[in-house]
Coordinates of C-alpha atoms in Angstrom, one line a residue:
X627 CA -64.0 47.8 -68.5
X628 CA -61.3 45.6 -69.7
X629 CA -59.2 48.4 -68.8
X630 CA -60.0 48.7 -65.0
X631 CA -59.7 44.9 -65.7
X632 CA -56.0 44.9 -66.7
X633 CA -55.9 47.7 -63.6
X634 CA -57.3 45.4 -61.2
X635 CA -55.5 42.5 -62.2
X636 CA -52.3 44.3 -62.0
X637 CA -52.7 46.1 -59.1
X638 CA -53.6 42.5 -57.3
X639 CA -50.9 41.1 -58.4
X640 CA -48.9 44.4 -56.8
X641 CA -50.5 43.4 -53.3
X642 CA -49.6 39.9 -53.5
X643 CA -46.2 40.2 -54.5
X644 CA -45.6 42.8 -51.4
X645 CA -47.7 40.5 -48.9
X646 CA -45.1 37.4 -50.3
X647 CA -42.6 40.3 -49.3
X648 CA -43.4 40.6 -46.2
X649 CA -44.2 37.3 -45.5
X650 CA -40.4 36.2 -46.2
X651 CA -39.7 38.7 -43.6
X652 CA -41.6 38.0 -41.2
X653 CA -40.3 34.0 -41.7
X654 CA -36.6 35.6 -41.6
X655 CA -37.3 37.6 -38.5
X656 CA -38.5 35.2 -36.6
X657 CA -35.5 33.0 -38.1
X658 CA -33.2 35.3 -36.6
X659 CA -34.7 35.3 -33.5
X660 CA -34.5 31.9 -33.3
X661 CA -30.8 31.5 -34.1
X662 CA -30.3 34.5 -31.5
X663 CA -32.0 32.6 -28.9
X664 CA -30.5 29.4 -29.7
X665 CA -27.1 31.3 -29.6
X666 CA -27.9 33.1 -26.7
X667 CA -28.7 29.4 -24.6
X668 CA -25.2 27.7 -26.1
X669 CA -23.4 31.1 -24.9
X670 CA -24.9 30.5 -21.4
X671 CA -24.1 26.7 -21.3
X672 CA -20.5 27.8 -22.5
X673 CA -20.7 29.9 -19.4
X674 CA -21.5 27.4 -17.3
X675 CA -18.8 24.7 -18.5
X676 CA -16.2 27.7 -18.0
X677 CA -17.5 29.0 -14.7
X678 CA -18.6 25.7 -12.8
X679 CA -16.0 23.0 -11.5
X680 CA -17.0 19.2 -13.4
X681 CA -15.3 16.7 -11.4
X682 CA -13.3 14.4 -13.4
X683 CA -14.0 10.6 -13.2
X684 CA -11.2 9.4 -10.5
X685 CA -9.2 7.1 -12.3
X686 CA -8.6 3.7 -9.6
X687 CA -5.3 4.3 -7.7
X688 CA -2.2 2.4 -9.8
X689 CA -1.4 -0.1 -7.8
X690 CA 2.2 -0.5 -7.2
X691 CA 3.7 -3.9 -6.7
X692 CA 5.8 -4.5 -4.1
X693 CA 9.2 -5.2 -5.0
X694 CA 10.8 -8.4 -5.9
X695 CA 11.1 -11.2 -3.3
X696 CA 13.9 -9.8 -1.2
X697 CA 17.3 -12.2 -0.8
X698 CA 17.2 -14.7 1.7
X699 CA 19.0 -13.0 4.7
X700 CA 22.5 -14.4 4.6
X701 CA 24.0 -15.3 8.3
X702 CA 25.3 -12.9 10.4
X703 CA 29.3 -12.5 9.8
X704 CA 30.0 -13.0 13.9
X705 CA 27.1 -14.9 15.3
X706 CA 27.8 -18.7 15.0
X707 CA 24.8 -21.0 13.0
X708 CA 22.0 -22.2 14.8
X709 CA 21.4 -25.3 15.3
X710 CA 18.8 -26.8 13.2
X711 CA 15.4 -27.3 16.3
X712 CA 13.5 -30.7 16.4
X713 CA 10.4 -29.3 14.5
X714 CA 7.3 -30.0 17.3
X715 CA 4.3 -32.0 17.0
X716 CA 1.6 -29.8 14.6
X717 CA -1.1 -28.3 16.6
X718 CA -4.5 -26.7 16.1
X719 CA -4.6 -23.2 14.9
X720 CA -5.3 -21.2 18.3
X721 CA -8.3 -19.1 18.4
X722 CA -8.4 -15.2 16.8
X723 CA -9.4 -14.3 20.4
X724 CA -6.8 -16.2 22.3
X725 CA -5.0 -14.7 25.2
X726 CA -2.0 -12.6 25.0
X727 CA -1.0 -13.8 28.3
X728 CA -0.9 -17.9 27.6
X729 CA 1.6 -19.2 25.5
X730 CA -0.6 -21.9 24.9
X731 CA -4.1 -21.1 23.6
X732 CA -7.0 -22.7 24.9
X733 CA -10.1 -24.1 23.0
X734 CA -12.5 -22.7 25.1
X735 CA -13.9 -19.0 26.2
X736 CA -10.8 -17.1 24.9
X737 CA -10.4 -13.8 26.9
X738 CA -10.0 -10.5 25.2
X739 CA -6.4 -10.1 24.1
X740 CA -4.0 -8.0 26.2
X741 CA -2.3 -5.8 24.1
X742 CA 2.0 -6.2 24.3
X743 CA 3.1 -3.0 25.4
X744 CA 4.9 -0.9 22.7
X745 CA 8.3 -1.9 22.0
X746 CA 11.1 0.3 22.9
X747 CA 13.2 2.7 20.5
X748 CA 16.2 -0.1 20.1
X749 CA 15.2 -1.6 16.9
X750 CA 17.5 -4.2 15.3
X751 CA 20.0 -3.3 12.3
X752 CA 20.6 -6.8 10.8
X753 CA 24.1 -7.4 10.1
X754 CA 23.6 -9.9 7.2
X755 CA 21.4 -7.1 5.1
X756 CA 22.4 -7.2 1.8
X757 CA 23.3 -3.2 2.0
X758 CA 25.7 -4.5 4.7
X759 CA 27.1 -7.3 2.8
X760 CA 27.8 -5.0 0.2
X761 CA 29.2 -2.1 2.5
X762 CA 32.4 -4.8 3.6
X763 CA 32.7 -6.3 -0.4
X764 CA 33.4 -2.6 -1.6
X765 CA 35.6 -0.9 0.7
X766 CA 37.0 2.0 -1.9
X767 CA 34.0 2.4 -3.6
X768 CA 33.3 6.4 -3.3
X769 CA 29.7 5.8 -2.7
X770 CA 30.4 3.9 0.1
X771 CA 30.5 6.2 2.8
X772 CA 27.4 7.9 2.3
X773 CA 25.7 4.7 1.7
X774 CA 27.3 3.1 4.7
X775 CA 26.2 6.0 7.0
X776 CA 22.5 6.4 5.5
X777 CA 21.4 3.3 4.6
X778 CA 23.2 1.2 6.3
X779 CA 23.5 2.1 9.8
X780 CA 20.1 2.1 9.9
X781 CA 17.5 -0.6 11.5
X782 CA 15.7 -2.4 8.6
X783 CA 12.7 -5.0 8.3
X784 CA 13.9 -8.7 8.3
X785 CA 11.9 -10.9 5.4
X786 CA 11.4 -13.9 5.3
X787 CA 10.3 -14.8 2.3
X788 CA 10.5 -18.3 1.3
X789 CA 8.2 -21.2 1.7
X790 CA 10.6 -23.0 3.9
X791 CA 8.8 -25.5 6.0
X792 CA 11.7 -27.2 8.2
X793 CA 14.0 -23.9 8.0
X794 CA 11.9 -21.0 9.2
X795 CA 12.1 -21.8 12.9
X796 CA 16.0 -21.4 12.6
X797 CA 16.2 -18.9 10.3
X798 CA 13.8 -16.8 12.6
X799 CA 15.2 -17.9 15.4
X800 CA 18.7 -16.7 14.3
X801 CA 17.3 -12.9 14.3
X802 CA 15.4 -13.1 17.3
X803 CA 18.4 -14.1 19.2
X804 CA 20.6 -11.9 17.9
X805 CA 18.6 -8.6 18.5
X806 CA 18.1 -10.2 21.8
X807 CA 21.5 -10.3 22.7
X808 CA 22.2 -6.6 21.9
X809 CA 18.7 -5.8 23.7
X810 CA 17.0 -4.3 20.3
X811 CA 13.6 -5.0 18.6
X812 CA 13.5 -6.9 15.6
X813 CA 11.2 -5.9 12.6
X814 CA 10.2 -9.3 10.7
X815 CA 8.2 -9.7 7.8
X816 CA 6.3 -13.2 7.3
X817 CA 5.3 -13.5 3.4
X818 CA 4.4 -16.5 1.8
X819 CA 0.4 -16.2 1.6
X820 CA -1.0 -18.5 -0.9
X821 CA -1.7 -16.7 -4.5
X822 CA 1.2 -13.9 -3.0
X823 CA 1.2 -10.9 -5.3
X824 CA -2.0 -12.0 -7.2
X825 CA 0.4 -13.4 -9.3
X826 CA 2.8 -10.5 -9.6
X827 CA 6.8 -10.1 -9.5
X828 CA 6.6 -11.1 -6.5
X829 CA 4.5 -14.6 -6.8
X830 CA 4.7 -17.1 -4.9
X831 CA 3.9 -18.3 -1.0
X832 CA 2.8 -21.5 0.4
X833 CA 1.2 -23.9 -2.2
X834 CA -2.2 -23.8 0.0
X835 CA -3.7 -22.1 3.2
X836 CA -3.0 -25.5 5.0
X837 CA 0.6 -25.7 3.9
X838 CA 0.6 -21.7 5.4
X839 CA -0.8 -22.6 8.2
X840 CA 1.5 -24.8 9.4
X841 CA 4.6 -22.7 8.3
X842 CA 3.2 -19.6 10.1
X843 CA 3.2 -22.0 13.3
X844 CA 7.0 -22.4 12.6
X845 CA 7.9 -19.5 12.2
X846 CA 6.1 -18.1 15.2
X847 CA 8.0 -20.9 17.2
X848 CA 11.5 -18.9 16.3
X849 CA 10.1 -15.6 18.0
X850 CA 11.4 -15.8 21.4
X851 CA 10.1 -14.0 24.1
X852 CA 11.8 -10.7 23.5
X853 CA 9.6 -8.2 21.9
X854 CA 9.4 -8.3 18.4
X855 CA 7.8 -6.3 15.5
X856 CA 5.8 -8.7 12.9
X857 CA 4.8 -7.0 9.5
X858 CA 2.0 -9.7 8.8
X859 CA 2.2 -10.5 5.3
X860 CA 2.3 -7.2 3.3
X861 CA -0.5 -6.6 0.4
X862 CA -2.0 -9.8 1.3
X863 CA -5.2 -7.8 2.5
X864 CA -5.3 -4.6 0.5
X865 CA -4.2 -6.7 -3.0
X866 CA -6.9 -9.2 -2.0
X867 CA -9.9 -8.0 -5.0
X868 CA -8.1 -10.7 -7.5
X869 CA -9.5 -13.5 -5.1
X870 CA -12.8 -15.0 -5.3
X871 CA -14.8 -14.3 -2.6
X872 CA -14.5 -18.0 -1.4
X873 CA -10.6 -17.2 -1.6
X874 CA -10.7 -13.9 0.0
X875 CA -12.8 -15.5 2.9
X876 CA -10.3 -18.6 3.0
X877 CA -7.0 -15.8 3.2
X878 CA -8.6 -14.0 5.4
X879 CA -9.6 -16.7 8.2
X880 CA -5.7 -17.7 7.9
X881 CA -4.4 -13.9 8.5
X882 CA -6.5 -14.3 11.6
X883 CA -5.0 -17.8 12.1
X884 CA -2.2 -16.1 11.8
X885 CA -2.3 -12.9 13.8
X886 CA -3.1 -15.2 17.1
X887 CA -0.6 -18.0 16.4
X888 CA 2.6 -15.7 16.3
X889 CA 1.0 -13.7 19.5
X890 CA 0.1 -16.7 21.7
X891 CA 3.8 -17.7 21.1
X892 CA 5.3 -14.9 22.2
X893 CA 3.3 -12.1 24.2
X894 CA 5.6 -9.7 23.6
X895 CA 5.1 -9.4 19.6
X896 CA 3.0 -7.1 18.1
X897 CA 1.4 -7.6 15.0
X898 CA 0.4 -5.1 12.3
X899 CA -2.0 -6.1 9.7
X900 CA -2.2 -4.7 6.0
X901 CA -3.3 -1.6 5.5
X902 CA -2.6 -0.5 2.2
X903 CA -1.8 2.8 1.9
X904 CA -3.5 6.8 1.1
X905 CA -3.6 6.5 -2.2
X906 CA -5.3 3.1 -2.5
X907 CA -8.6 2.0 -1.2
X908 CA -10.9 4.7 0.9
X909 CA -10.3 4.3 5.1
X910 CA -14.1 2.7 5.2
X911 CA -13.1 -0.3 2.8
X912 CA -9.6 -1.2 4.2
X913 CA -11.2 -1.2 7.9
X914 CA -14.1 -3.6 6.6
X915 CA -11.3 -6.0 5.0
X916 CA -9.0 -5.2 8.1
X917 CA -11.7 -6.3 10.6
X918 CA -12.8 -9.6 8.3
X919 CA -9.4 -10.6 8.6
X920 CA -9.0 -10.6 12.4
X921 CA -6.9 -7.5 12.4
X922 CA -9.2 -6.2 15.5
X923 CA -8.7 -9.4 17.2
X924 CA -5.6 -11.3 16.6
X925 CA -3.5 -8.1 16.0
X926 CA -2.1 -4.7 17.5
X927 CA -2.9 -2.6 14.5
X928 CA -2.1 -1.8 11.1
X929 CA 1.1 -1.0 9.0
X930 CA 0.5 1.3 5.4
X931 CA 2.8 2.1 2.9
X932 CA 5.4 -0.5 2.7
X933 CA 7.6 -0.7 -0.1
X934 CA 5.4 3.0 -1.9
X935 CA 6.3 6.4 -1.4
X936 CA 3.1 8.2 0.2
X937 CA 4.2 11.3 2.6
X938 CA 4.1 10.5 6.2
X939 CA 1.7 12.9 6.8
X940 CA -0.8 11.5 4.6
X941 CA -0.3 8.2 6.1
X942 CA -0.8 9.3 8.8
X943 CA -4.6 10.9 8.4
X944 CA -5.1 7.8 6.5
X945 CA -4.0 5.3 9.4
X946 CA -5.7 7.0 12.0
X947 CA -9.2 6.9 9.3
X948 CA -8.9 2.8 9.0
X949 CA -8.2 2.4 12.7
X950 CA -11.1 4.7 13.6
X951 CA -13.4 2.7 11.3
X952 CA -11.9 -0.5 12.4
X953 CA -13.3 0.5 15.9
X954 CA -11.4 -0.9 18.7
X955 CA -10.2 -2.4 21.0
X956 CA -8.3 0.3 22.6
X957 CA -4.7 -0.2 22.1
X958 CA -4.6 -0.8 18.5
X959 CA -1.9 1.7 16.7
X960 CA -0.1 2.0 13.2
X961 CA 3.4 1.8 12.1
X962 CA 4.0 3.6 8.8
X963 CA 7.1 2.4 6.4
X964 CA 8.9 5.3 5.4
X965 CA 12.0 4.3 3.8
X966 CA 11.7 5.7 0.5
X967 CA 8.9 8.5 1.2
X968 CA 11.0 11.3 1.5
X969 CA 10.2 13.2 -1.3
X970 CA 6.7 11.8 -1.7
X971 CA 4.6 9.9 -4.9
X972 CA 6.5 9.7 -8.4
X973 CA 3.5 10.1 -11.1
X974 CA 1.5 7.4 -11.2
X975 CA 2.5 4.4 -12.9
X976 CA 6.0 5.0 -12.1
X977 CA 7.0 2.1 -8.9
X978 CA 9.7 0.6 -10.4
X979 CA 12.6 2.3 -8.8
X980 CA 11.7 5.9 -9.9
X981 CA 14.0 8.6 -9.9
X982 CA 14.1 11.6 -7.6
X983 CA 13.3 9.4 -4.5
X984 CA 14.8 10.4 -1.4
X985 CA 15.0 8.2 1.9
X986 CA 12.2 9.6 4.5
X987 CA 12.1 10.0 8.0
X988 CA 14.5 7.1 10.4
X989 CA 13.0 4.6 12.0
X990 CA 12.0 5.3 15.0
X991 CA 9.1 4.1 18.2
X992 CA 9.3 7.6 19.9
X993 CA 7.1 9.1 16.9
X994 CA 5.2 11.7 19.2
X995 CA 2.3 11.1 17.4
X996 CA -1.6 9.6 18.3
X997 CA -1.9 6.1 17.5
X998 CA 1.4 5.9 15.0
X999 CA 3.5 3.4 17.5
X1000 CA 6.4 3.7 14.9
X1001 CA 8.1 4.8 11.3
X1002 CA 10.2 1.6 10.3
X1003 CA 12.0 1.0 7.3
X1004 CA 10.4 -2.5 6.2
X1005 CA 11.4 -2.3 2.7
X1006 CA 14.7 -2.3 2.5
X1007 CA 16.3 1.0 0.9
X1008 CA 18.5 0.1 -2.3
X1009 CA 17.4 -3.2 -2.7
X1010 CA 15.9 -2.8 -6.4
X1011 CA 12.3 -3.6 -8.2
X1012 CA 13.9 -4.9 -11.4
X1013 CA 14.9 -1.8 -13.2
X1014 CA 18.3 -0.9 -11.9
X1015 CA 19.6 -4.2 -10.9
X1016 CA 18.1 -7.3 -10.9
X1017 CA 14.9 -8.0 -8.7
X1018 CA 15.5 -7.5 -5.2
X1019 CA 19.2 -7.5 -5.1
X1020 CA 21.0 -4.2 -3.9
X1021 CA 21.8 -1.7 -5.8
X1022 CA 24.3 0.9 -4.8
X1023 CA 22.8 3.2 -7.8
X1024 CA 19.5 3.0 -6.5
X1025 CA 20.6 3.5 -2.8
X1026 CA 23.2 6.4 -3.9
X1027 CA 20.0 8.1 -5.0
X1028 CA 18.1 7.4 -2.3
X1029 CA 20.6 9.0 -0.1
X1030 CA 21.4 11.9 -2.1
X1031 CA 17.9 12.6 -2.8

């Protein structure tokens, strides 16, 4: 007996060490199977990172300042000074819906704005540009020719920059008359919006909405009654998001202001609003902006791209987007700058006078194109943004480049 114990016992002990056995396997099988599985799952989500298209987070569009206040446009070298106008008696803002046909607007009922009828091809090349000026100081200089012959023999944008109450009547007046006289269009650029820039290289403006106000009224009194191009206060809509919504509402009442003041003065103006540009804010966001500012109302359409370096053909698409989400009335167009699009975007980040520019296409009102009324040149080609001369003065560098580009 204690034999078949000792047998027993051992051969128990035999049967649990081989059911431990193949319990262990059993626990590494399924182990296996696990990791195999588990493998099998991260393999197919490798898969799927590799074989479907994630869409990056868009980073928000670099904004690129405009360039430095440009110089103060010096006098024409054969036009004799104007004389200094009585300044006239302030008057009430006229309506954003005041008639294109009145010179004076009325209080009550405004009619529905007449449109000014395109302006002609003729646009103004200002003699006292600073490209010009710099054209008869450097007579031997070997880039003069080329710069001479595509820069400056080209019509440019007019600013007029400074906060100048008691001046800018003269001062516009002087560039309306002189593009009358040789039966071209002038392209002028009004910009001294309170809080211009956000703050920027290019701060500065009128010290309140008020003070604007009453300088937009002079200025519009030095518009004539040829037609006339007004670039309404580039950025001042599109760069508007550092205002507080009181402010925005406050800036965009006086672009309105603004937009009906410089058309009831003179019926043949048009005025372009600020439409940013293509690689800015989406068409649907501009147009709401664009339309809270009066730009429907109290202007002839929209301008994009001044002073960047989107491809025409982009702006384009773009300007027809806004104006088709800006809704009508029929009539309203877009001018596009193109001065220094010719070779498209630098990377992003890069605005201040980047290299491999080219100029773009010339300015021009015969575009051929739906709803684009003109290409213009509204910032002026050469004059720098602080990195190859000083702030807005010209530099024959920078325009060499742009010409050879």
């Amino acid at each position: 007996m204690p034999g078949r114990r000792a047998q027993r016992r051992t051969t128990h002990r035999a049967r649990r060490r081989a059911a431990r056995r193949h319990g262990l396997l059993a626990v590494a099988s399924a182990v296996v199977a696990i990791g195999a599985t588990a493998g099998l799952i991260e393999a197919g989500q490798d898969d799927r990172r590799r074989t479907t298209a994630v869409p990056e987070p868009t980073p928000p569009p670099v904004l690129q300042p405009l360039p430095a206040v440009p110089t103060t446009r010096a006098p024409s070298p054969t036009a004799s000074p104007s004389a200094t106008p009585t300044p006239a008696p302030a008057s009430p803002s006229p309506s954003p819906r005041a008639s294109r046909t009145s010179a004076t607007p009325t209080a009550t009922a405004p009619a529905t704005p007449t449109p000014a009828p395109p302006p002609g091809n003729g646009l103004f090349r200002d003699p006292g540009s600073q490209v010009l000026q710099w054209v008869r100081a450097n007579p031997d200089d070997p880039r003069r020719p080329l710069i001479e012959s595509r820069i400056g023999a080209q019509p440019a944008a007019v600013w007029f920059a400074q906060y100048n109450p008691g001046q800018v009547t003269a001062e516009v007046r002087a560039v309306t008359r002189d593009a009358a006289a040789a039966g071209r269009t002038p392209v002028l650029v009004p910009y001294a919006i309170p809080d211009r820039d956000c703050g920027g290289a290019s701060q500065g403006g009128a010290p309140d909405i008020a003070a604007y106000d009453a300088w937009i009224r002079e200025f519009a009194q030095g518009l004539g009654a040829a037609p006339a191009i007004v670039i309404l206060e580039p950025d001042a809509i599109a760069l508007s998001d550092c205002l507080t919504a009181e402010g925005r509402t406050a800036r965009f009442a006086a672009l309105a202001r603004a937009g009906s003041t410089l058309r009831a003065a003179n019926p043949k103006a048009r005025v372009y609003f600020d439409g940013g540009h293509s690689g800015w804010h989406p068409p649907s966001k501009q147009a709401a902006a664009l339309r809270a500012a009066g730009a429907a109302t109290s202007g002839d359409g929209i301008f994009t791209n001044v002073a960047n370096f989107r491809p025409t053909a982009d702006e384009r698409t773009y300007a027809r987007q806004v104006l088709a989400a800006l809704g009508g009335p029929s009539g309203l167009g877009a001018v596009i700058d193109t001065s220094r699009n010719g070779n498209g975007a630098p990377a992003p980040g890069q605005w201040c006078d980047p290299e491999g520019r080219a100029l773009g296409q010339p300015p021009t009102t015969r575009t051929g194109e739906r709803l684009i009324d003109a290409y213009l040149w509204v910032k002026l080609p050469g004059e720098s943004d602080g990195c190859t001369a000083a702030p807005g003065a010209f530099s024959p560098e920078y325009a060499h480049g742009l010409a050879t580009g």
